[in-house]
Short mmCIF file of C-alpha atoms and ligand atoms in Angstrom, two decimals:
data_model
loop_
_atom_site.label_atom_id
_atom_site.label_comp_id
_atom_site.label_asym_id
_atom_site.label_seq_id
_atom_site.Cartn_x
_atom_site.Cartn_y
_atom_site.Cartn_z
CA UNK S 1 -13.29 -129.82 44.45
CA UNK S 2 -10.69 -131.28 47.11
CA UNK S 3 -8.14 -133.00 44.89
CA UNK S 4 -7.48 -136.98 45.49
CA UNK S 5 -5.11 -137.68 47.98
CA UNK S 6 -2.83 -139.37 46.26
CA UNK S 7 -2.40 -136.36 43.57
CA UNK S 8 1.33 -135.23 43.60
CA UNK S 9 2.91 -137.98 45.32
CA UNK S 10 4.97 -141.13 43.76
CA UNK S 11 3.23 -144.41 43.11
CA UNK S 12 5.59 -145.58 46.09
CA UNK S 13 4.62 -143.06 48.51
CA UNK S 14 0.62 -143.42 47.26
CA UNK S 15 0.95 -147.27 48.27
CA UNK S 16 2.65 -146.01 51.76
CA UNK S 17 5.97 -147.50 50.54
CA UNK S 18 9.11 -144.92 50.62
CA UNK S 19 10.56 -143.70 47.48
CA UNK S 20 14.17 -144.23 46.00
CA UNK S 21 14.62 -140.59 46.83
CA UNK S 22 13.17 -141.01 50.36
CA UNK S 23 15.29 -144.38 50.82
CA UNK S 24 18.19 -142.64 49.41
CA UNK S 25 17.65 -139.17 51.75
CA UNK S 26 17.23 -141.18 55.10
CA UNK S 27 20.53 -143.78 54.13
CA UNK S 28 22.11 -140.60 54.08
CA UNK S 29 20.68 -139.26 57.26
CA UNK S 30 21.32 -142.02 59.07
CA UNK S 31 24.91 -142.21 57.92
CA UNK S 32 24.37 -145.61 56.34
CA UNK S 33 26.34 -146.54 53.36
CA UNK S 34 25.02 -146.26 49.75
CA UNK S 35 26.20 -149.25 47.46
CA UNK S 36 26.75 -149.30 43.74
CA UNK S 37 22.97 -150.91 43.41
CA UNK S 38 21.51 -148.55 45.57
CA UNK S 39 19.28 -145.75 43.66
CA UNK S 40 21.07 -142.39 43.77
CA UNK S 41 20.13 -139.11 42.45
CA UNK S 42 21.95 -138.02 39.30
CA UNK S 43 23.68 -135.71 40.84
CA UNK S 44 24.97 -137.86 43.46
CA UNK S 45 26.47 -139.73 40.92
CA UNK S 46 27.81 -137.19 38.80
CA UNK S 47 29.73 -135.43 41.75
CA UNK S 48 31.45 -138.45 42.96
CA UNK S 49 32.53 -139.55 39.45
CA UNK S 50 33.90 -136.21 39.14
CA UNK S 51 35.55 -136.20 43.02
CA UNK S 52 37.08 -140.03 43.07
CA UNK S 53 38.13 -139.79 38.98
CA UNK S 54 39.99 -136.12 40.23
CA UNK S 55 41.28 -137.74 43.42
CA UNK S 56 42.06 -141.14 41.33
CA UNK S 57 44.03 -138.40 38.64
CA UNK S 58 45.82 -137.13 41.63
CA UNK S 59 47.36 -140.12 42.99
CA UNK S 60 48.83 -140.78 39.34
CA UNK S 61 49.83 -137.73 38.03
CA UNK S 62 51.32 -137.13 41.84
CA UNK S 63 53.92 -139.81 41.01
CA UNK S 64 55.90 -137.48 38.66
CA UNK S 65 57.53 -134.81 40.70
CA UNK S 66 58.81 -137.15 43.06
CA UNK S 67 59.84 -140.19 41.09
CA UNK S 68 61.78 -137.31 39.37
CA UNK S 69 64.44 -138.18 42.43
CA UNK S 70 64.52 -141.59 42.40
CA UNK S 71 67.36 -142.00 40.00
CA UNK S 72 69.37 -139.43 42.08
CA UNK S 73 67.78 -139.92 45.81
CA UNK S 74 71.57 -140.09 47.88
CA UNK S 75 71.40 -143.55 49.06
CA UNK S 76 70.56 -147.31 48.70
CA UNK S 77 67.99 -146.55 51.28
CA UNK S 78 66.36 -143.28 50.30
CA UNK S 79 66.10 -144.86 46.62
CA UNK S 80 64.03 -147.75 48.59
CA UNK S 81 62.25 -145.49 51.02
CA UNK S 82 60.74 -143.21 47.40
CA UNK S 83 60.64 -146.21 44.86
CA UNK S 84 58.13 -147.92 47.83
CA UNK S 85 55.69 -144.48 48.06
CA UNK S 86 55.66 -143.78 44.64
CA UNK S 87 54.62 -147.76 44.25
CA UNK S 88 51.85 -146.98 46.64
CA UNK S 89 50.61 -143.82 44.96
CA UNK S 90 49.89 -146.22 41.57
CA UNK S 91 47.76 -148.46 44.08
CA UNK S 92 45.90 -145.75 45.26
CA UNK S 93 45.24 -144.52 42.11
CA UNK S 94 43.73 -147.89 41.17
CA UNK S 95 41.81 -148.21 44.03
CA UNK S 96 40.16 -144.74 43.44
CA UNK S 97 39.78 -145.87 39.40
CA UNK S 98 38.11 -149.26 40.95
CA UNK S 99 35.21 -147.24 42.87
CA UNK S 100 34.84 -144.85 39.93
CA UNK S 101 34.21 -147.51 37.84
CA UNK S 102 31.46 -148.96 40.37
CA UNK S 103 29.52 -145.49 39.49
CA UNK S 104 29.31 -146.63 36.13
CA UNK S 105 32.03 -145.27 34.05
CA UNK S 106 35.48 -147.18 32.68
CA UNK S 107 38.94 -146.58 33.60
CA UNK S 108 40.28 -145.49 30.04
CA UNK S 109 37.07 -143.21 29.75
CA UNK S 110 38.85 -141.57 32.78
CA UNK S 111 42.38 -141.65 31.57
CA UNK S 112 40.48 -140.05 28.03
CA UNK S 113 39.27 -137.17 30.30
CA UNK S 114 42.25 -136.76 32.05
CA UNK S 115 44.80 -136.31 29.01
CA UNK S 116 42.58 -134.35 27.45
CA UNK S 117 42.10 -131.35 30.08
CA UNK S 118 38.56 -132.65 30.46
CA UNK S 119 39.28 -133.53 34.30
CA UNK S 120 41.27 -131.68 36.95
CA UNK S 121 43.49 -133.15 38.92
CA UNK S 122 44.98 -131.37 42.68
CA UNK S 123 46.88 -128.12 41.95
CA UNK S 124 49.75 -129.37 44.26
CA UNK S 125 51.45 -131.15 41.40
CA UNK S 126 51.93 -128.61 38.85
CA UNK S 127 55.11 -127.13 41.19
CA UNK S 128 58.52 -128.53 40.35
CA UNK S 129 60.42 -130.76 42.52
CA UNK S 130 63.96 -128.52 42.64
CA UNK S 131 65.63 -130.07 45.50
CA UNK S 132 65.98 -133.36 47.11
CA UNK S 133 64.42 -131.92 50.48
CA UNK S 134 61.24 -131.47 48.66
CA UNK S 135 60.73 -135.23 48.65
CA UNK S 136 60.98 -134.84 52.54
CA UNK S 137 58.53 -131.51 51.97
CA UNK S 138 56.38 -133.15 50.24
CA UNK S 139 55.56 -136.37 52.77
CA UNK S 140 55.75 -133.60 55.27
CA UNK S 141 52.75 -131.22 54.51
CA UNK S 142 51.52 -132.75 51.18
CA UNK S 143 51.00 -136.07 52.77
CA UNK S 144 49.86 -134.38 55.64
CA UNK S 145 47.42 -131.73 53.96
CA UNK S 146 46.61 -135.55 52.27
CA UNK S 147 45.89 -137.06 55.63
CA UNK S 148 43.71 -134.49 56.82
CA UNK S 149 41.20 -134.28 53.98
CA UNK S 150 41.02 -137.95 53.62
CA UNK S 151 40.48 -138.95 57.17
CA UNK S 152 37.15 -137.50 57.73
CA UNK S 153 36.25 -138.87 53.79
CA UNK S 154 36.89 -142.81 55.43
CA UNK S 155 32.88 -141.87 56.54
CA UNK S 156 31.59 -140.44 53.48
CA UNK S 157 28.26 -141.51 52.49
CA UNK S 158 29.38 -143.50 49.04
CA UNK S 159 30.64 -147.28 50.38
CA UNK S 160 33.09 -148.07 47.54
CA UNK S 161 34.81 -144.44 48.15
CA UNK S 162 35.06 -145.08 52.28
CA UNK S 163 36.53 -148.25 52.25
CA UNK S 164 39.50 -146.98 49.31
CA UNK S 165 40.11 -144.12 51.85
CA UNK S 166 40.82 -146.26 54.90
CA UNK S 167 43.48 -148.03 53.04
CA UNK S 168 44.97 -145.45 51.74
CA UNK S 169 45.32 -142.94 54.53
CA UNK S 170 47.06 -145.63 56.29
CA UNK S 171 49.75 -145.66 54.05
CA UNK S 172 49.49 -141.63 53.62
CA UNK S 173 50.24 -141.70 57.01
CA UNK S 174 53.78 -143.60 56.58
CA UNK S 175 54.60 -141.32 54.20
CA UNK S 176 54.03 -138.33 55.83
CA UNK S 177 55.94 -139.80 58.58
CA UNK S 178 58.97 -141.28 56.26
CA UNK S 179 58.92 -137.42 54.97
CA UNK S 180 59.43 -136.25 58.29
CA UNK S 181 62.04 -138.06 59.26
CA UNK S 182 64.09 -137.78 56.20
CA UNK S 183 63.59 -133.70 56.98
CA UNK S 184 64.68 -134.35 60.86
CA UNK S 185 67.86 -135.63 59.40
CA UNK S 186 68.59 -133.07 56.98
CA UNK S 187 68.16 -130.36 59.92
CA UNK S 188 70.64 -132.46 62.34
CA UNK S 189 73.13 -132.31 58.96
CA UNK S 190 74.98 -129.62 57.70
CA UNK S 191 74.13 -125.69 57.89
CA UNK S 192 74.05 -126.20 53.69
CA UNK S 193 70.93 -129.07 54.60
CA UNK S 194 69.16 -126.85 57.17
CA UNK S 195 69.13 -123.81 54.48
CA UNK S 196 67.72 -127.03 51.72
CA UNK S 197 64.57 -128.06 53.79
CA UNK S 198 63.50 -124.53 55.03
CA UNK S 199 63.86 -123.26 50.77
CA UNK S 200 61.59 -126.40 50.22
CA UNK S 201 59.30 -125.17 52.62
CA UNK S 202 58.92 -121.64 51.87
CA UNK S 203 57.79 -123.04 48.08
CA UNK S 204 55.35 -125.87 49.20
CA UNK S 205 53.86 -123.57 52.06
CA UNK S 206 51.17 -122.03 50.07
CA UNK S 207 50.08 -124.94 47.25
CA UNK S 208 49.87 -127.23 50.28
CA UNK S 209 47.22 -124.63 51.99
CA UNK S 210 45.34 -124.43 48.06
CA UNK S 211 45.10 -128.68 48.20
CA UNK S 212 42.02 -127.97 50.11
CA UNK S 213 40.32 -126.23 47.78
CA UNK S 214 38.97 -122.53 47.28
CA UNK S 215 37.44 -120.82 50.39
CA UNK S 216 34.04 -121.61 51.07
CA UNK S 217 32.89 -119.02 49.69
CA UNK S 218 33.81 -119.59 46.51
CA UNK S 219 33.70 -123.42 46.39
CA UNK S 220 30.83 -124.05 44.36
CA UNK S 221 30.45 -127.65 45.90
CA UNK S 222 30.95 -127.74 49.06
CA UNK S 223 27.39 -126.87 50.09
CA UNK S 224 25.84 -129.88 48.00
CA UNK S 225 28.26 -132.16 48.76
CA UNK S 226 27.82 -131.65 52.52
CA UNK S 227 24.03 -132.07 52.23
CA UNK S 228 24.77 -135.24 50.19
CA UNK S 229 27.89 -136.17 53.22
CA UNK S 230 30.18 -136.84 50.06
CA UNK S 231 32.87 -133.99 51.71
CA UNK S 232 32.50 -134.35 55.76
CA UNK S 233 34.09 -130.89 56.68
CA UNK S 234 34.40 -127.79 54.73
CA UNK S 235 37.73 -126.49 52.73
CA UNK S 236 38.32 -123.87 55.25
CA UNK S 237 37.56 -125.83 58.47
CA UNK S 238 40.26 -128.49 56.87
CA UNK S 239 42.66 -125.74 56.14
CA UNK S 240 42.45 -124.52 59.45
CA UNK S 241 43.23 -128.08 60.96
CA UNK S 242 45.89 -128.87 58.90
CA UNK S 243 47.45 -125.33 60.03
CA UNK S 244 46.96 -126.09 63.49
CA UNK S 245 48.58 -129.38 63.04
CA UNK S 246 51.83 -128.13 61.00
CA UNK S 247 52.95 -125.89 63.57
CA UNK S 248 54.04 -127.40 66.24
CA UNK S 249 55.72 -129.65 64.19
CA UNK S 250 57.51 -127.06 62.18
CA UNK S 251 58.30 -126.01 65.20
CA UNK S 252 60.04 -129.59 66.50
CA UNK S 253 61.87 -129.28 62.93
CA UNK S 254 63.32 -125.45 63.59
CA UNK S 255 61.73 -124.25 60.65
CA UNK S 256 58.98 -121.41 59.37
CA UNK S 257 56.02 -121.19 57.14
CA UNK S 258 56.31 -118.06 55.06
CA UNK S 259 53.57 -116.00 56.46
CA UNK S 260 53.41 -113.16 58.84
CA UNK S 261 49.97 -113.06 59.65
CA UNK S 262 50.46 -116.77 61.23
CA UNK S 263 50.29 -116.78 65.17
CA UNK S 264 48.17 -118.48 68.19
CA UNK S 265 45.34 -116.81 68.53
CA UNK S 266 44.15 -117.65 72.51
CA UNK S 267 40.40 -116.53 71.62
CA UNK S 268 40.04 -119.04 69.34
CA UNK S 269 42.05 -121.52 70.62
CA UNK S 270 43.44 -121.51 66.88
CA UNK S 271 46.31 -120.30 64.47
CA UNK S 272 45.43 -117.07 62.77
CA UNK S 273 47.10 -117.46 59.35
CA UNK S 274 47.38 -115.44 55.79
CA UNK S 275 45.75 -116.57 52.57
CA UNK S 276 47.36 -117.86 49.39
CA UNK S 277 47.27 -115.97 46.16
CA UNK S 278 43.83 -116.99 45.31
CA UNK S 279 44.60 -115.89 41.52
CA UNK S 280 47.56 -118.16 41.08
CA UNK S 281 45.56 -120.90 42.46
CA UNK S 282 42.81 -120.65 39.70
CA UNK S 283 45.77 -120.24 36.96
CA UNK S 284 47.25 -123.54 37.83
CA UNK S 285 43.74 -125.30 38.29
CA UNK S 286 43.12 -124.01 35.31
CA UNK S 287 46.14 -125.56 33.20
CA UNK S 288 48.31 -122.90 33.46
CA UNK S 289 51.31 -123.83 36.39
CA UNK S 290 54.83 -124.17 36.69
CA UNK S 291 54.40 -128.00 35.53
CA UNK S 292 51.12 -128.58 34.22
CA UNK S 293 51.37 -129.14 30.58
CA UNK S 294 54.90 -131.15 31.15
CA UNK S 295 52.63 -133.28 33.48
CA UNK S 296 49.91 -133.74 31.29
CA UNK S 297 53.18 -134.96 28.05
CA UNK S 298 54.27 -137.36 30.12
CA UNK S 299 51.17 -139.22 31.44
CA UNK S 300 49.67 -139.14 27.60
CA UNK S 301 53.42 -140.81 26.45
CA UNK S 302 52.99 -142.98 29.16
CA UNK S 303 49.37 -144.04 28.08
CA UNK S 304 50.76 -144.44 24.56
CA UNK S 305 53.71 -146.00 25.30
CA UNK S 306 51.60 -148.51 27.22
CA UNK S 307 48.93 -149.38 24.73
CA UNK S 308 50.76 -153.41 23.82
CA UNK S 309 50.62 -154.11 27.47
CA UNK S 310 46.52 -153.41 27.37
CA UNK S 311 46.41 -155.43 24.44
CA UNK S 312 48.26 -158.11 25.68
CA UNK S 313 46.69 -157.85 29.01
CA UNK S 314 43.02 -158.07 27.50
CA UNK S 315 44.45 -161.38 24.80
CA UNK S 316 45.24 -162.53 27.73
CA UNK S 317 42.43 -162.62 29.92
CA UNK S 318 39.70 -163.48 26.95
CA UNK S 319 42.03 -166.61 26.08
CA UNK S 320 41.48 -167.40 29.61
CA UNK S 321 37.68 -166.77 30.22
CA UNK S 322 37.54 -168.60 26.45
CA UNK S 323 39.46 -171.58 28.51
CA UNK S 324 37.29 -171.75 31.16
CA UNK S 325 34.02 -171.47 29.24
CA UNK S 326 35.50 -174.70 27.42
CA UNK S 327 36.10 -176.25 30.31
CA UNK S 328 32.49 -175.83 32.29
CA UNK S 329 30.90 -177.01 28.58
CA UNK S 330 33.31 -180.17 29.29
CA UNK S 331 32.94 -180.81 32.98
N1 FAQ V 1 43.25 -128.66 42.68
O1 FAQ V 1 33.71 -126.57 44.94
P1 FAQ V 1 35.09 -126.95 45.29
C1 FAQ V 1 47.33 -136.62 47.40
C2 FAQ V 1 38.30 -127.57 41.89
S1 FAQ V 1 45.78 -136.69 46.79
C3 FAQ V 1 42.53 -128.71 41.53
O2 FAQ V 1 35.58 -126.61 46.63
P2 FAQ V 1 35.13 -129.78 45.89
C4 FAQ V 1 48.07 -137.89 47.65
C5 FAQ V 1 37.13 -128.50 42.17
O3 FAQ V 1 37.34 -129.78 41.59
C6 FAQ V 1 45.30 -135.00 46.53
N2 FAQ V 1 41.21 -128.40 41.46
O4 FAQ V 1 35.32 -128.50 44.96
C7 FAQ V 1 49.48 -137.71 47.31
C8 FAQ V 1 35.99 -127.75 41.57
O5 FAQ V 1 36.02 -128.00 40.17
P3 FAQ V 1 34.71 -128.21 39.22
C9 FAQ V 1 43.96 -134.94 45.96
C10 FAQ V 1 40.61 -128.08 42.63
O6 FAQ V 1 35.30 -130.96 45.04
C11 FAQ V 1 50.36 -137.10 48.18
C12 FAQ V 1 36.36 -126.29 41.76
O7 FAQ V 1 37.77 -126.27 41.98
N3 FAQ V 1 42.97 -135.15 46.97
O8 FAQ V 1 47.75 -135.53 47.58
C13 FAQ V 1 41.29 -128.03 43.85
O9 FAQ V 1 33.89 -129.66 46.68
C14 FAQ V 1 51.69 -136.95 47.85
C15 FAQ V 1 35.63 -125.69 42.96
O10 FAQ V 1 36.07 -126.28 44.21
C16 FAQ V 1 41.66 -135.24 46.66
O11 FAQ V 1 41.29 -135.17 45.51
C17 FAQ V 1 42.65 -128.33 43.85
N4 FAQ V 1 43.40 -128.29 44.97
O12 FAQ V 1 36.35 -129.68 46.93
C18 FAQ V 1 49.96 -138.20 46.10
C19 FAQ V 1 40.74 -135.46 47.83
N5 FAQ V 1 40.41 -127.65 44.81
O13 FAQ V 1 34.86 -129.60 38.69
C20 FAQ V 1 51.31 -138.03 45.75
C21 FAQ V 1 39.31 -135.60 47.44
C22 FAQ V 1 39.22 -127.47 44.19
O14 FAQ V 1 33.49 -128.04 40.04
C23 FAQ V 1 52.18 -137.41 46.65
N6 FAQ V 1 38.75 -134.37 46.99
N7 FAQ V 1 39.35 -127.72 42.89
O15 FAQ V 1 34.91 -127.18 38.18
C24 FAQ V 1 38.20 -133.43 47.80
O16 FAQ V 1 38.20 -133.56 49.01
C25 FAQ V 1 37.56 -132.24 47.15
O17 FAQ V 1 37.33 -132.55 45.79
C26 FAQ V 1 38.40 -130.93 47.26
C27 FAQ V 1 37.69 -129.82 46.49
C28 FAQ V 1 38.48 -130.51 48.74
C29 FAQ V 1 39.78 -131.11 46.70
#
């Protein structure tokens, strides 16, 4: 008996109308934008929650090693220069909190999962901030490594996400520049300030190559999330650009990266390049760095320590919505 031809198919697709999966799948195809009220699969959802809230985690926690220096930064206008990035790292932060929140989930549900180990946040800031040329370091190839994932994530498929990463690699961009030129003047200074920004380097070299993520191999969501255009590029086609784009530049500065295996390679038109301690990379994702469990203290005392300006914040705003409400019952 030939089975009805509607057997199998959706209600929507039975009535010749497209699904929410099919809408979804050609939105996606067509590089169109999907918006907080637009069906998504599960999945969809659950990966960008857990990408923006880790990026969003990133920002924050990403304040610490640096605002370490700005007590001691060595002048009026290197104390400005810092106090002004680390300012814009807590509005990134609440940008990327704003279009988590759009999936459906609330900020201090985040900041739960993040002081409790639940959610990661990038590797790169579990290593210590020993010098003050690491500031420099970091806007250098942290901003940069930054820059270079983020870019291509200003057309990923989820709206709210896009239009937070336009913003903010603008201002990544400054401060990978502001890092630069701080390092530019500590290698016109003293032999002593040369010797500073090349240590710096040598110890940023390889977490700046891990921001982007296991190789593809192992990364078990890069596959998906290209399918879904969440990431735009791979981990290793990223890490190759951001390569290509450090050297000359470190070059222009007069200093190395600590690897031997890095040179031009003409066939490829490409730098060949070593890979990081793969092992140490999963130790420190998993919670056990140089800095991750002092990181993880100091955001939870800062949470706690911040708990009367919530309340007062929230008093606040109900006295005012109570306000209005008594003032449209009025008018
Ligand atoms: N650190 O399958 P994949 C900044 C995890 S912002 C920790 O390849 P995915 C600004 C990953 O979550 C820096 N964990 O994962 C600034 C996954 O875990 P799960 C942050 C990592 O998501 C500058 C597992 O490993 N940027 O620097 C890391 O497809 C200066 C398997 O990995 C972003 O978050 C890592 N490095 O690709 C602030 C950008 N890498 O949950 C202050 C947005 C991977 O499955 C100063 N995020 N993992 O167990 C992305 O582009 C992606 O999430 C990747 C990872 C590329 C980071």
């Amino acid at each position: 008996m030939s089975k009805p031809e509607s057997e199998g198919q959706s209600p929507e697709s039975a009535r010749g109308e497209l699904s929410p999966q099919d809408r979804f799948d050609r939105m996606v195809a067509a590089d169109s934008r999907i918006e907080p009220r637009d069906w998504m699969p599960d999945g969809y959802r659950k990966t960008l929650i857990r990408q923006i809230a880790q990026h969003a985690h990133s920002e924050i926690i990403g304040m610490q090693p640096e605002g370490n220096w700005i007590t001691r930064a060595p002048s009026l206008r290197r104390k400005a220069i810092l106090l002004a990035k680390v300012q814009d790292e807590a509005g990134h932060g609440l940008y990327l909190y704003a279009a988590t929140e759009t999936l459906g989930v609330d900020r201090s549900e985040l900041t739960e999962n993040l002081i409790n180990g639940r959610q990661k946040y990038s590797s790169i800031f579990n290593y210590p901030t020993l010098t003050f040329a690491d500031v420099g370091v970091i806007g250098w190839l942290v901003d940069g490594a930054a820059i270079c994932n983020q870019v291509p994530l200003c057309r990923t498929s989820y709206g709210p996400y896009a239009r937070a990463m336009i913003r903010i690699c603008k201002e990544e961009s400054f401060h990978q520049r502001q890092g630069y030129e701080l390092l530019m003047t500590m290698m016109s200074g003293t032999q002593a300030q040369r010797d500073l920004v090349q240590e710096s380097v040598n110890r940023w070299w390889w977490p700046a190559l891990m921001m982007f993520g296991p190789p593809d191999a192992e990364s078990s969501n890069t596959e998906q999330s290209m399918a879904w255009r969440i990431k735009r590029d791979t981990n290793d086609e990223l890490r190759q650009k951001f390569v290509n784009m450090s050297m000359p530049q470190a070059e222009k500065l007069g200093v190395t990266f600590p690897d031997p295996e890095l040179r031009w390679n003409a066939e490829r038109g490409q730098y060949d390049f070593g890979q990081p301690d793969w092992a140490e990379f999963w130790r420190v994702v998993g919670g056990d760095g140089p800095c991750n469990r002092q990181r993880i203290a100091h955001r939870r005392k800062a949470h706690e320590d911040g708990a009367w300006v919530r309340e007062a914040a929230s008093a606040h705003a109900a006295k005012a919505r109570a306000a209005a409400t008594v003032g449209e019952v009025a008018s």
